Coordinates of C-alpha atoms and ligand atoms in Angstrom, one line a residue:
M264 CA 78.0 -78.6 8.3
N265 CA 77.4 -82.1 9.1
N266 CA 74.8 -83.5 11.0
T267 CA 76.4 -84.5 14.3
Q268 CA 78.2 -81.4 14.4
K269 CA 75.0 -79.8 14.4
E270 CA 73.3 -81.8 16.8
K271 CA 76.2 -81.9 19.6
E272 CA 75.5 -77.6 19.5
E273 CA 72.0 -78.3 20.0
Y274 CA 73.1 -80.5 23.3
L275 CA 75.2 -77.2 24.0
E276 CA 72.8 -74.4 23.5
A277 CA 69.9 -77.0 25.8
L278 CA 72.3 -76.8 27.9
W279 CA 73.1 -73.4 29.0
E280 CA 69.5 -72.6 28.7
M281 CA 68.5 -75.2 31.7
R282 CA 71.4 -73.8 33.0
E283 CA 69.2 -70.0 33.6
R284 CA 66.6 -71.8 34.4
G285 CA 68.4 -73.5 37.0
I286 CA 68.6 -76.9 35.8
T287 CA 71.8 -79.5 34.8
S288 CA 69.9 -82.8 35.8
L289 CA 70.0 -85.6 33.2
S290 CA 66.6 -86.8 33.1
A291 CA 65.1 -82.7 32.7
L292 CA 68.0 -83.4 29.4
K293 CA 66.4 -86.6 28.2
E294 CA 62.6 -84.3 28.7
E295 CA 64.0 -81.4 27.4
M296 CA 66.1 -83.5 23.5
D297 CA 62.4 -85.6 23.1
K298 CA 63.2 -88.3 20.5
D299 CA 66.5 -86.9 19.9
F300 CA 68.0 -88.1 22.8
D301 CA 70.9 -89.7 22.2
P302 CA 73.3 -90.9 24.6
Q303 CA 76.0 -91.2 22.4
I304 CA 76.3 -87.8 21.7
L305 CA 77.0 -86.9 25.3
D306 CA 79.6 -89.6 25.6
E307 CA 81.6 -87.4 22.6
L308 CA 80.8 -83.8 24.3
S309 CA 82.3 -85.7 27.4
Y310 CA 85.3 -87.0 25.3
Q311 CA 85.3 -83.9 23.7
N312 CA 85.7 -82.4 27.3
L313 CA 82.6 -79.7 26.4
I314 CA 80.5 -81.5 29.2
E315 CA 80.9 -83.0 32.6
L316 CA 79.0 -85.7 32.9
N317 CA 78.0 -87.7 36.5
A318 CA 75.7 -90.5 37.2
C319 CA 72.3 -87.7 37.2
D320 CA 74.3 -84.2 36.5
V321 CA 75.2 -82.8 33.4
N322 CA 77.1 -79.3 32.7
L323 CA 79.0 -76.9 30.3
T324 CA 82.3 -77.1 31.5
K325 CA 84.6 -73.9 30.9
K326 CA 84.7 -74.7 26.9
G327 CA 81.4 -76.2 26.3
E328 CA 80.3 -72.6 28.2
E329 CA 82.4 -71.1 25.0
Q330 CA 80.9 -72.8 22.1
A331 CA 76.9 -72.3 23.7
R332 CA 77.7 -69.3 24.2
K333 CA 78.8 -68.6 20.6
I334 CA 75.5 -70.8 19.4
I335 CA 73.0 -68.8 22.0
R336 CA 74.0 -65.7 20.7
A337 CA 73.6 -65.9 17.6
H338 CA 70.6 -67.6 18.2
R339 CA 69.3 -64.8 20.0
I340 CA 70.8 -61.7 17.5
G341 CA 68.9 -63.8 14.6
E342 CA 65.5 -63.8 16.4
R343 CA 66.0 -60.0 16.8
L344 CA 67.3 -59.3 13.3
L345 CA 63.6 -61.5 12.4
Y346 CA 62.1 -59.7 15.3
D347 CA 63.2 -56.4 15.0
V348 CA 63.5 -55.9 10.8
F349 CA 61.5 -58.2 9.2
G350 CA 59.0 -57.8 11.6
G351 CA 58.1 -61.0 11.6
E352 CA 58.5 -64.9 12.5
F353 CA 60.9 -65.6 15.1
E354 CA 61.1 -69.2 15.7
G355 CA 62.1 -70.8 13.2
G356 CA 63.9 -69.2 11.0
A357 CA 67.4 -68.6 14.1
C358 CA 67.5 -72.1 13.9
E359 CA 69.4 -73.1 11.2
F360 CA 70.6 -69.3 10.6
E361 CA 72.9 -70.4 14.3
H362 CA 74.8 -73.2 13.5
T363 CA 76.7 -71.1 9.7
V364 CA 76.7 -68.0 10.9
T365 CA 80.4 -66.5 11.8
T366 CA 81.5 -64.9 14.9
S367 CA 82.1 -61.5 12.8
L368 CA 78.6 -61.4 11.3
I369 CA 77.2 -61.8 14.2
D370 CA 78.8 -58.6 15.8
G371 CA 77.9 -56.4 12.7
I372 CA 73.8 -57.7 13.5
C373 CA 74.3 -56.9 16.4
T374 CA 75.7 -53.8 16.1
L375 CA 73.6 -52.8 13.4
L376 CA 70.6 -53.6 16.3
G377 CA 72.2 -51.1 18.7
H378 CA 74.0 -54.1 20.4
P379 CA 70.6 -56.1 22.2
R380 CA 70.9 -57.6 24.9
E381 CA 67.1 -59.2 25.6
C382 CA 65.4 -61.2 22.7
P383 CA 62.5 -61.3 21.5
H384 CA 61.0 -63.7 23.9
G385 CA 62.6 -61.8 26.7
M386 CA 66.0 -63.6 27.3
P387 CA 69.9 -62.1 27.4
I388 CA 71.4 -61.6 25.1
P389 CA 75.7 -63.1 25.8
E390 CA 77.7 -60.0 24.6
G391 CA 79.6 -59.7 22.0
E392 CA 83.6 -57.9 21.8
C393 CA 81.1 -55.4 20.6
C394 CA 79.2 -54.6 22.6
K395 CA 81.7 -55.1 25.7
S396 CA 83.5 -51.3 22.6
C397 CA 80.2 -49.9 22.5
A398 CA 80.1 -49.8 25.1
K399 CA 83.7 -48.4 26.6
S400 CA 83.4 -45.4 24.3
A401 CA 80.3 -44.4 25.0
C402 CA 78.4 -45.1 21.9
N403 CA 75.1 -44.2 20.5
A404 CA 72.5 -46.6 20.9
V405 CA 70.0 -47.1 18.4
V406 CA 66.0 -45.5 18.9
P407 CA 63.0 -44.6 17.6
L408 CA 63.0 -41.5 15.1
Q409 CA 60.5 -40.1 17.4
D410 CA 62.9 -39.7 20.1
L411 CA 65.3 -36.8 18.3
K412 CA 64.3 -34.1 19.2
I413 CA 63.9 -30.8 17.0
G414 CA 67.1 -31.0 14.6
E415 CA 68.8 -33.8 16.3
S416 CA 69.9 -35.9 13.3
A417 CA 70.3 -38.6 13.5
K418 CA 71.8 -42.5 11.1
V419 CA 69.3 -44.4 9.5
A420 CA 69.5 -48.4 11.5
Y421 CA 66.8 -50.4 9.8
I422 CA 63.7 -50.3 9.6
N423 CA 60.8 -52.2 10.6
C424 CA 59.3 -53.9 7.3
K425 CA 56.5 -55.5 9.2
D426 CA 53.8 -54.5 6.8
D427 CA 55.6 -54.9 2.5
R428 CA 52.5 -51.1 1.5
R429 CA 55.2 -48.6 4.1
M430 CA 57.6 -50.0 3.3
H431 CA 57.8 -49.3 -0.5
R432 CA 56.5 -45.9 0.9
L433 CA 59.7 -45.3 2.3
N434 CA 61.4 -46.3 -0.2
G435 CA 60.5 -43.6 -2.8
I436 CA 61.4 -41.5 -0.8
Q437 CA 65.0 -42.1 -0.3
I438 CA 64.3 -43.2 3.8
R439 CA 66.8 -46.3 3.8
P440 CA 68.8 -47.6 5.8
G441 CA 73.1 -45.5 6.7
A442 CA 70.2 -42.4 5.2
I443 CA 71.3 -39.4 7.6
I444 CA 68.5 -37.7 8.6
K445 CA 67.1 -34.4 10.5
L446 CA 63.7 -33.5 12.1
H447 CA 62.5 -30.6 11.3
Q448 CA 59.0 -30.7 12.6
I449 CA 57.0 -33.1 14.7
N450 CA 53.1 -31.7 14.5
P451 CA 51.2 -31.4 12.8
C452 CA 53.2 -34.8 11.7
Y453 CA 56.8 -34.8 11.3
V454 CA 59.6 -33.4 9.1
V455 CA 62.6 -34.9 8.5
E456 CA 65.2 -33.7 5.5
C457 CA 67.0 -35.9 4.2
E458 CA 69.7 -36.0 1.0
G459 CA 68.5 -32.5 0.6
G460 CA 64.9 -33.7 0.1
H461 CA 61.7 -32.3 2.8
I462 CA 60.2 -35.0 4.0
A463 CA 56.3 -35.7 5.5
M464 CA 55.3 -38.3 7.5
D465 CA 52.7 -39.2 9.8
E466 CA 53.9 -41.2 13.0
D467 CA 52.2 -44.2 12.0
I468 CA 55.2 -44.7 9.4
V469 CA 58.0 -43.6 11.7
S470 CA 57.4 -45.6 14.7
N471 CA 59.2 -48.1 12.3
I472 CA 61.9 -46.7 11.8
K473 CA 65.2 -47.1 13.6
V474 CA 67.8 -44.4 13.4
W475 CA 71.7 -44.1 15.1
T476 CA 71.7 -40.7 17.3
N477 CA 75.0 -38.7 18.7
V478 CA 75.7 -39.4 15.2
K479 CA 77.2 -36.4 13.9
T480 CA 75.6 -33.3 12.4
F481 CA 74.8 -33.8 9.3
D482 CA 76.8 -31.2 8.0
E483 CA 80.1 -32.9 10.5
E484 CA 78.6 -36.7 8.7
K485 CA 78.9 -34.4 5.3
K486 CA 82.4 -33.2 5.5
I487 CA 83.7 -36.6 6.2
I488 CA 82.2 -38.5 3.5
D489 CA 83.9 -35.9 1.3
K490 CA 87.3 -36.1 3.2
D491 CA 87.3 -38.9 3.1
K492 CA 85.7 -38.6 -1.5
R493 CA 89.1 -35.9 -1.8
R494 CA 91.2 -39.3 -0.1
L495 CA 90.5 -41.1 -2.8
W496 CA 90.7 -39.8 -5.2
R497 CA 94.1 -38.1 -4.2
N498 CA 95.2 -42.2 -3.7
Y499 CA 94.0 -42.1 -7.2
L500 CA 95.9 -39.9 -8.6
K501 CA 99.5 -41.0 -7.2
K502 CA 99.1 -44.3 -8.8
I503 CA 98.1 -43.6 -11.6
K504 CA 101.5 -41.3 -11.8
Ligands
ZN711 ZN1 64.5 -66.4 22.1
ZN712 ZN1 76.8 -55.3 20.1

């Protein structure tokens, strides 16, 4: 991506954020962009019909709003990813990411995280297509493992790996994204079934595991996987005949 494209996107982003605070004045934008302020970029944005520029006001056009929405969504989903999964710094990292990432990757991350509604700063994340279809089909949300009832199954969505040592322990016991687990016991410690084994964990570890609820039960899920395997096998046999 060339530099000016990125610069333009920074302006669209700033204008969106200003609008969230109810501000549209040109002087506020100047202040916001500080030493990066460049009237030539504003002219270009206006020429491309992305902003509407008046003597002292600047507004996003419909086209500009659409682009800004995408960038803001990517930025805030990126923040959520860094915060929820990597458990760390979410300020710097999301900045480059938002200019290069594709819409479908953002939707994928959004789904992985359970379609979060807010960034770690509490600002709203614009909805993507994934969120809309999820709302329609009343699909599942991502919740902490502790929210499961005894006997309930869920699929591991992600694990917050803020603490490295903890992460290594989880790796050793097969709990990883995509694994199906079933909660058996919560007292005096948590016991879950995962890939044929029973695993005991304390609450401290459990609180870092986020799961999709509402997934098909253990056995149903297994059946589907087996059916898929059989289907692939049949197709393969057909091909080699
Ligand atoms: Zn944020
Ligand atoms: Zn979504």
